[in-house]
Amino acid sequence: MPLRSVGAHLPSSICEPSPAGLFMLFFDEELVQSICDSTFSIYRGQIGEVRSSNGLGYDVVMSLSKNSLSQGYSLYIDNFYTSPQLLSDLFSNGVHTTGTLNVSRKGVPAVVSHLKKKFSHKSFSRGSGAYVRDGTCVYAVWRDTNCVAVMSNEHPRNSEETATRNDKRGGVTEKKEIPVPAIIYNYNSFMNGVDRSDQLFKYYNVLRQSRKYWKTLFFILLIKQLSTHTSFIKKFILEEN
């Protein structure tokens, strides 16, 4: 079966309290973006929920990806979900996973936190970074405008791509190529469409209180569908041109 890419993403704005009292989590297939092709979950807090000791992020990903195990998928997630335990268990179930990382998360090697603090210093230039391997996972710490940490159970250590950045010196701006870990390069490539979809979703925010909660839910799904299709139609048009 050909490798396909899946992006699971939680918009930062949805972490904030919502007047509608709804918390939705989407698991979207990047190639065919549609609510019909997406798995989603409505989080209801602790009402009727039995959580594992690994936390909400772990439980959400394992639940939404249960029909995608051992099928050659690659999963891209953000730091709300990413943890060493999650990536280890997904790897055991045949799912390659890459995600941005909160270095204070349980199980993350102390050296990763040290490296992120080190490369956050302004004395390091764009493109600086380091790798750490721990079991089946590779951690990459890389400095661009800010320093970011990413972990993956898919990408090999020291695999790199290049990115173009504006370099301003002496009042003159020039284009400059800098090295980018393949982990981060691919993460940005696959999550870009999901981020754009979330941006469009915010323009038509329908999270309003209603006596009938299903009305709010209906319009959330409708706007999500429209914003997602708009994002990917634009992407395909740009690729063809």
CSV table of C-alpha atoms in Angstrom, one decimal:
chain,number,residue,atom,x,y,z
A,1,MET,CA,0.0,0.0,0.0
A,2,PRO,CA,1.5,3.4,-0.9
A,3,LEU,CA,2.5,5.7,1.9
A,4,ARG,CA,-0.1,8.3,2.7
A,5,SER,CA,0.1,11.2,5.0
A,6,VAL,CA,-2.3,12.1,7.8
A,7,GLY,CA,-2.3,15.3,9.8
A,8,ALA,CA,-3.9,15.6,13.3
A,9,HIS,CA,-3.9,19.1,14.5
A,10,LEU,CA,-5.4,21.1,17.4
A,11,PRO,CA,-5.7,24.8,16.8
A,12,SER,CA,-4.2,26.8,19.7
A,13,SER,CA,-7.4,28.9,19.9
A,14,ILE,CA,-9.5,25.9,20.6
A,15,CYS,CA,-7.5,25.2,23.8
A,16,GLU,CA,-9.1,28.4,25.3
A,17,PRO,CA,-12.5,28.2,26.9
A,18,SER,CA,-15.3,28.4,24.3
A,19,PRO,CA,-18.6,30.1,24.9
A,20,ALA,CA,-20.2,27.2,23.1
A,21,GLY,CA,-18.7,24.6,25.5
A,22,LEU,CA,-17.5,22.4,22.6
A,23,PHE,CA,-14.0,21.0,22.1
A,24,MET,CA,-13.5,19.2,18.8
A,25,LEU,CA,-10.5,17.2,17.6
A,26,PHE,CA,-10.0,16.3,14.0
A,27,PHE,CA,-8.0,13.6,12.3
A,28,ASP,CA,-7.7,14.6,8.7
A,29,GLU,CA,-6.3,12.8,5.7
A,30,GLU,CA,-4.1,15.2,3.7
A,31,LEU,CA,-4.8,13.8,0.3
A,32,VAL,CA,-8.6,13.9,0.4
A,33,GLN,CA,-9.7,16.6,2.9
A,34,SER,CA,-13.3,16.2,3.7
A,35,ILE,CA,-15.4,15.8,6.8
A,36,CYS,CA,-16.6,12.6,5.3
A,37,ASP,CA,-13.0,11.4,5.1
A,38,SER,CA,-12.1,12.7,8.6
A,39,THR,CA,-12.4,11.2,12.0
A,40,PHE,CA,-13.4,13.6,14.7
A,41,SER,CA,-14.1,13.5,18.3
A,42,ILE,CA,-16.2,15.8,20.6
A,43,TYR,CA,-14.4,16.2,23.9
A,44,ARG,CA,-16.8,16.4,26.8
A,45,GLY,CA,-14.4,16.8,29.7
A,46,GLN,CA,-14.6,14.1,32.4
A,47,ILE,CA,-18.2,13.2,31.8
A,48,GLY,CA,-18.4,9.5,31.0
A,49,GLU,CA,-14.7,9.5,30.0
A,50,VAL,CA,-12.2,6.9,31.2
A,51,ARG,CA,-8.7,8.2,30.6
A,52,SER,CA,-5.4,6.3,30.8
A,53,SER,CA,-2.4,7.5,32.8
A,54,ASN,CA,-0.8,8.7,29.6
A,55,GLY,CA,-3.0,11.8,29.3
A,56,LEU,CA,-5.7,13.2,27.0
A,57,GLY,CA,-3.4,13.8,24.1
A,58,TYR,CA,-2.2,10.2,24.0
A,59,ASP,CA,-5.8,8.8,24.4
A,60,VAL,CA,-7.1,11.1,21.6
A,61,VAL,CA,-4.5,10.1,19.1
A,62,MET,CA,-4.7,6.4,19.9
A,63,SER,CA,-8.5,6.5,19.6
A,64,LEU,CA,-8.7,8.4,16.4
A,65,SER,CA,-6.0,6.4,14.7
A,66,LYS,CA,-7.2,2.9,15.6
A,67,ASN,CA,-8.5,2.2,12.1
A,68,SER,CA,-5.1,3.4,10.6
A,69,LEU,CA,-2.7,1.1,12.4
A,70,SER,CA,-0.2,-1.0,10.4
A,71,GLN,CA,-1.2,0.5,7.1
A,72,GLY,CA,1.9,2.5,6.3
A,73,TYR,CA,0.6,5.9,7.4
A,74,SER,CA,2.7,8.9,8.5
A,75,LEU,CA,1.1,11.0,11.2
A,76,TYR,CA,2.0,14.6,11.9
A,77,ILE,CA,0.9,16.1,15.2
A,78,ASP,CA,1.6,19.2,17.3
A,79,ASN,CA,3.1,19.5,20.8
A,80,PHE,CA,-0.3,19.1,22.5
A,81,TYR,CA,-0.2,15.4,21.6
A,82,THR,CA,3.6,14.6,21.2
A,83,SER,CA,5.2,12.4,23.8
A,84,PRO,CA,7.8,9.6,23.9
A,85,GLN,CA,5.2,7.1,25.0
A,86,LEU,CA,2.8,7.9,22.2
A,87,LEU,CA,5.5,7.7,19.5
A,88,SER,CA,6.9,4.5,20.9
A,89,ASP,CA,3.4,2.9,20.9
A,90,LEU,CA,2.5,4.1,17.5
A,91,PHE,CA,5.8,2.8,16.1
A,92,SER,CA,5.0,-0.6,17.6
A,93,ASN,CA,1.6,-0.4,15.7
A,94,GLY,CA,3.2,0.4,12.4
A,95,VAL,CA,2.5,4.2,12.4
A,96,HIS,CA,5.3,6.6,11.6
A,97,THR,CA,4.9,9.8,13.6
A,98,THR,CA,6.5,13.3,13.7
A,99,GLY,CA,5.5,16.1,16.0
A,100,THR,CA,6.7,19.3,17.6
A,101,LEU,CA,7.7,18.8,21.2
A,102,ASN,CA,7.3,20.4,24.6
A,103,VAL,CA,10.8,19.5,26.0
A,104,SER,CA,9.4,19.4,29.6
A,105,ARG,CA,7.1,16.5,28.7
A,106,LYS,CA,7.6,13.3,30.7
A,107,GLY,CA,10.1,10.9,29.2
A,108,VAL,CA,12.0,13.4,27.1
A,109,PRO,CA,15.8,13.1,27.6
A,110,ALA,CA,17.2,15.9,29.7
A,111,VAL,CA,19.8,16.5,27.0
A,112,VAL,CA,17.1,17.6,24.6
A,113,SER,CA,15.9,20.4,27.0
A,114,HIS,CA,19.6,21.4,27.4
A,115,LEU,CA,20.1,21.6,23.7
A,116,LYS,CA,17.0,23.7,23.1
A,117,LYS,CA,18.1,26.2,25.8
A,118,LYS,CA,21.6,26.2,24.3
A,119,PHE,CA,20.5,27.0,20.7
A,120,SER,CA,18.0,29.6,21.9
A,121,HIS,CA,20.9,31.8,22.6
A,122,LYS,CA,21.4,34.6,20.1
A,123,SER,CA,25.0,33.7,19.5
A,124,PHE,CA,23.8,30.8,17.3
A,125,SER,CA,22.8,31.6,13.7
A,126,ARG,CA,19.9,30.3,11.7
A,127,GLY,CA,20.3,26.8,10.7
A,128,SER,CA,22.2,25.7,13.8
A,129,GLY,CA,21.0,22.6,15.5
A,130,ALA,CA,21.6,19.1,16.8
A,131,TYR,CA,20.2,15.6,16.9
A,132,VAL,CA,19.6,13.1,19.7
A,133,ARG,CA,18.6,9.4,19.2
A,134,ASP,CA,16.8,7.6,22.0
A,135,GLY,CA,15.6,4.1,21.1
A,136,THR,CA,13.3,4.3,18.1
A,137,CYS,CA,12.9,8.1,18.2
A,138,VAL,CA,15.1,10.9,16.9
A,139,TYR,CA,14.9,14.4,18.5
A,140,ALA,CA,15.9,17.4,16.4
A,141,VAL,CA,16.6,20.8,17.9
A,142,TRP,CA,16.9,23.6,15.3
A,143,ARG,CA,17.2,27.4,15.3
A,144,ASP,CA,15.3,29.5,12.8
A,145,THR,CA,13.8,32.8,14.1
A,146,ASN,CA,13.2,30.8,17.3
A,147,CYS,CA,14.5,27.5,18.5
A,148,VAL,CA,12.2,24.5,18.0
A,149,ALA,CA,12.3,20.9,19.1
A,150,VAL,CA,10.7,18.1,17.1
A,151,MET,CA,10.7,14.3,17.6
A,152,SER,CA,10.1,11.5,15.1
A,153,ASN,CA,10.1,7.7,14.8
A,154,GLU,CA,10.3,7.9,11.0
A,155,HIS,CA,13.1,10.1,9.9
A,156,PRO,CA,16.8,9.1,10.1
A,157,ARG,CA,19.3,11.1,12.1
A,158,ASN,CA,21.3,13.8,10.2
A,159,SER,CA,19.0,13.8,7.2
A,160,GLU,CA,18.7,17.4,5.9
A,161,GLU,CA,17.0,19.7,3.4
A,162,THR,CA,17.5,23.4,2.7
A,163,ALA,CA,15.3,26.4,3.2
A,164,THR,CA,15.5,30.0,1.9
A,165,ARG,CA,15.5,32.9,4.3
A,166,ASN,CA,16.0,36.7,4.1
A,167,ASP,CA,19.4,37.8,5.5
A,168,LYS,CA,19.6,41.5,6.3
A,169,ARG,CA,23.0,42.9,6.8
A,170,GLY,CA,24.1,46.6,6.5
A,171,GLY,CA,20.7,47.6,5.2
A,172,VAL,CA,20.8,45.1,2.4
A,173,THR,CA,18.5,42.1,2.3
A,174,GLU,CA,19.8,39.0,0.5
A,175,LYS,CA,18.4,35.5,0.0
A,176,LYS,CA,20.3,32.8,1.9
A,177,GLU,CA,19.9,29.1,2.1
A,178,ILE,CA,20.2,27.4,5.5
A,179,PRO,CA,20.1,23.7,6.4
A,180,VAL,CA,16.9,22.3,7.8
A,181,PRO,CA,16.5,18.9,9.4
A,182,ALA,CA,14.3,16.6,7.2
A,183,ILE,CA,12.1,16.0,10.3
A,184,ILE,CA,11.2,19.7,10.5
A,185,TYR,CA,11.1,20.3,6.7
A,186,ASN,CA,8.5,17.5,6.2
A,187,TYR,CA,6.5,18.5,9.2
A,188,ASN,CA,6.1,22.0,7.9
A,189,SER,CA,5.2,20.7,4.4
A,190,PHE,CA,2.5,18.4,5.6
A,191,MET,CA,1.0,20.6,8.4
A,192,ASN,CA,0.8,23.7,6.2
A,193,GLY,CA,-2.5,22.8,4.7
A,194,VAL,CA,-4.0,22.0,8.1
A,195,ASP,CA,-2.8,25.3,9.6
A,196,ARG,CA,-4.3,27.2,6.6
A,197,SER,CA,-7.6,25.4,7.1
A,198,ASP,CA,-7.7,26.5,10.8
A,199,GLN,CA,-6.9,30.1,9.8
A,200,LEU,CA,-9.8,30.2,7.4
A,201,PHE,CA,-12.0,28.6,10.1
A,202,LYS,CA,-11.3,31.5,12.5
A,203,TYR,CA,-12.6,34.0,10.0
A,204,TYR,CA,-16.1,32.5,10.2
A,205,ASN,CA,-16.2,31.6,13.9
A,206,VAL,CA,-19.5,29.9,14.7
A,207,LEU,CA,-18.7,29.0,18.3
A,208,ARG,CA,-21.7,30.6,19.9
A,209,GLN,CA,-24.0,29.5,22.7
A,210,SER,CA,-27.2,27.9,21.6
A,211,ARG,CA,-30.1,26.2,23.3
A,212,LYS,CA,-29.7,23.4,20.8
A,213,TYR,CA,-26.0,22.3,20.9
A,214,TRP,CA,-26.4,20.3,17.7
A,215,LYS,CA,-26.9,23.6,15.7
A,216,THR,CA,-23.5,24.9,16.8
A,217,LEU,CA,-22.0,21.5,16.0
A,218,PHE,CA,-23.6,21.5,12.5
A,219,PHE,CA,-22.2,24.9,11.6
A,220,ILE,CA,-18.7,23.9,12.9
A,221,LEU,CA,-18.7,20.9,10.6
A,222,LEU,CA,-20.0,23.0,7.7
A,223,ILE,CA,-17.4,25.8,8.1
A,224,LYS,CA,-14.6,23.2,8.7
A,225,GLN,CA,-15.6,21.5,5.4
A,226,LEU,CA,-15.7,24.7,3.4
A,227,SER,CA,-12.4,26.1,4.8
A,228,THR,CA,-10.6,22.8,4.3
A,229,HIS,CA,-11.6,22.5,0.7
A,230,THR,CA,-10.8,26.1,0.0
A,231,SER,CA,-7.3,25.6,1.4
A,232,PHE,CA,-6.5,22.5,-0.7
A,233,ILE,CA,-8.2,23.7,-3.9
A,234,LYS,CA,-5.8,26.7,-3.7
A,235,LYS,CA,-2.9,24.4,-3.1
A,236,PHE,CA,-3.6,22.3,-6.2
A,237,ILE,CA,-4.1,25.3,-8.4
A,238,LEU,CA,-0.8,26.7,-7.3
A,239,GLU,CA,0.9,23.4,-8.0
A,240,GLU,CA,-0.5,23.1,-11.5
A,241,ASN,CA,0.5,26.6,-12.4
